[in-house]
């Protein structure tokens, strides 16, 4: 994940919490978990979702 993507996700999460307070925590956590799953998936496959490489594990 690039620095730009990380900044965008964190900024989005903070905006949701700032706008909605505790009501927005669920949505914010959902976004963070989805991003964590994307990183974990890429790590397990040895490739990003759009990459097709010889090293790709799935």
PDB file of C-alpha atoms in Angstrom:
ATOM      1  CA  UNK A   1       0.000   0.000   0.000  1.00  0.00           C
ATOM      2  CA  UNK A   2       1.401   3.338  -0.942  1.00  0.00           C
ATOM      3  CA  UNK A   3       1.751   6.271   1.421  1.00  0.00           C
ATOM      4  CA  UNK A   4      -0.859   8.182  -0.616  1.00  0.00           C
ATOM      5  CA  UNK A   5      -3.421   5.392  -0.146  1.00  0.00           C
ATOM      6  CA  UNK A   6      -2.716   5.164   3.586  1.00  0.00           C
ATOM      7  CA  UNK A   7      -3.154   8.913   3.984  1.00  0.00           C
ATOM      8  CA  UNK A   8      -6.438   8.807   2.067  1.00  0.00           C
ATOM      9  CA  UNK A   9      -7.850   5.979   4.186  1.00  0.00           C
ATOM     10  CA  UNK A  10      -6.826   7.605   7.449  1.00  0.00           C
ATOM     11  CA  UNK A  11      -8.186  10.959   6.313  1.00  0.00           C
ATOM     12  CA  UNK A  12     -11.503   9.334   5.338  1.00  0.00           C
ATOM     13  CA  UNK A  13     -11.784   7.571   8.694  1.00  0.00           C
ATOM     14  CA  UNK A  14     -11.020  10.765  10.604  1.00  0.00           C
ATOM     15  CA  UNK A  15     -13.574  12.727   8.573  1.00  0.00           C
ATOM     16  CA  UNK A  16     -16.264  10.141   9.325  1.00  0.00           C
ATOM     17  CA  UNK A  17     -15.511  10.288  13.054  1.00  0.00           C
ATOM     18  CA  UNK A  18     -15.349  14.107  13.057  1.00  0.00           C
ATOM     19  CA  UNK A  19     -18.655  14.430  11.221  1.00  0.00           C
ATOM     20  CA  UNK A  20     -20.562  11.690  13.055  1.00  0.00           C
ATOM     21  CA  UNK A  21     -18.857  11.357  16.429  1.00  0.00           C
ATOM     22  CA  UNK A  22     -19.305   7.989  18.113  1.00  0.00           C
ATOM     23  CA  UNK A  23     -22.088   7.165  15.651  1.00  0.00           C
ATOM     24  CA  UNK A  24     -19.421   6.937  12.930  1.00  0.00           C
ATOM     25  CA  UNK A  25     -17.110   4.544  14.759  1.00  0.00           C
ATOM     26  CA  UNK A  26     -18.703   1.460  13.183  1.00  0.00           C
ATOM     27  CA  UNK A  27     -18.224   2.733   9.646  1.00  0.00           C
ATOM     28  CA  UNK A  28     -14.683   3.903  10.439  1.00  0.00           C
ATOM     29  CA  UNK A  29     -13.698   0.519  11.880  1.00  0.00           C
ATOM     30  CA  UNK A  30     -15.251  -1.225   8.877  1.00  0.00           C
ATOM     31  CA  UNK A  31     -13.107   0.833   6.499  1.00  0.00           C
ATOM     32  CA  UNK A  32      -9.953   0.093   8.501  1.00  0.00           C
ATOM     33  CA  UNK A  33     -10.699  -3.643   8.629  1.00  0.00           C
ATOM     34  CA  UNK A  34     -11.347  -3.752   4.875  1.00  0.00           C
ATOM     35  CA  UNK A  35      -8.024  -2.054   4.194  1.00  0.00           C
ATOM     36  CA  UNK A  36      -6.250  -4.462   6.563  1.00  0.00           C
ATOM     37  CA  UNK A  37      -7.811  -7.420   4.717  1.00  0.00           C
ATOM     38  CA  UNK A  38      -6.608  -6.033   1.370  1.00  0.00           C
ATOM     39  CA  UNK A  39      -3.058  -5.758   2.704  1.00  0.00           C
ATOM     40  CA  UNK A  40      -3.197  -9.264   4.200  1.00  0.00           C
ATOM     41  CA  UNK A  41      -4.583 -10.715   0.967  1.00  0.00           C
ATOM     42  CA  UNK A  42      -1.850  -9.111  -1.118  1.00  0.00           C
ATOM     43  CA  UNK A  43       0.763 -10.429   1.282  1.00  0.00           C
ATOM     44  CA  UNK A  44      -0.623 -13.977   1.182  1.00  0.00           C
ATOM     45  CA  UNK A  45      -0.885 -13.995  -2.622  1.00  0.00           C
ATOM     46  CA  UNK A  46       2.512 -12.353  -3.169  1.00  0.00           C
ATOM     47  CA  UNK A  47       0.825  -9.929  -5.583  1.00  0.00           C
ATOM     48  CA  UNK A  48      -1.572  -7.023  -5.580  1.00  0.00           C
ATOM     49  CA  UNK A  49      -5.179  -7.705  -6.639  1.00  0.00           C
ATOM     50  CA  UNK A  50      -4.613  -6.563 -10.243  1.00  0.00           C
ATOM     51  CA  UNK A  51      -1.165  -8.153 -10.664  1.00  0.00           C
ATOM     52  CA  UNK A  52      -0.613 -11.407 -12.505  1.00  0.00           C
ATOM     53  CA  UNK A  53       2.915 -12.566 -11.767  1.00  0.00           C
ATOM     54  CA  UNK A  54       4.789 -15.862 -11.707  1.00  0.00           C
ATOM     55  CA  UNK A  55       5.072 -15.519  -7.925  1.00  0.00           C
ATOM     56  CA  UNK A  56       1.320 -15.051  -7.373  1.00  0.00           C
ATOM     57  CA  UNK A  57       0.080 -17.750  -5.011  1.00  0.00           C
ATOM     58  CA  UNK A  58      -3.586 -17.721  -6.020  1.00  0.00           C
TER      59      UNK A  58
END
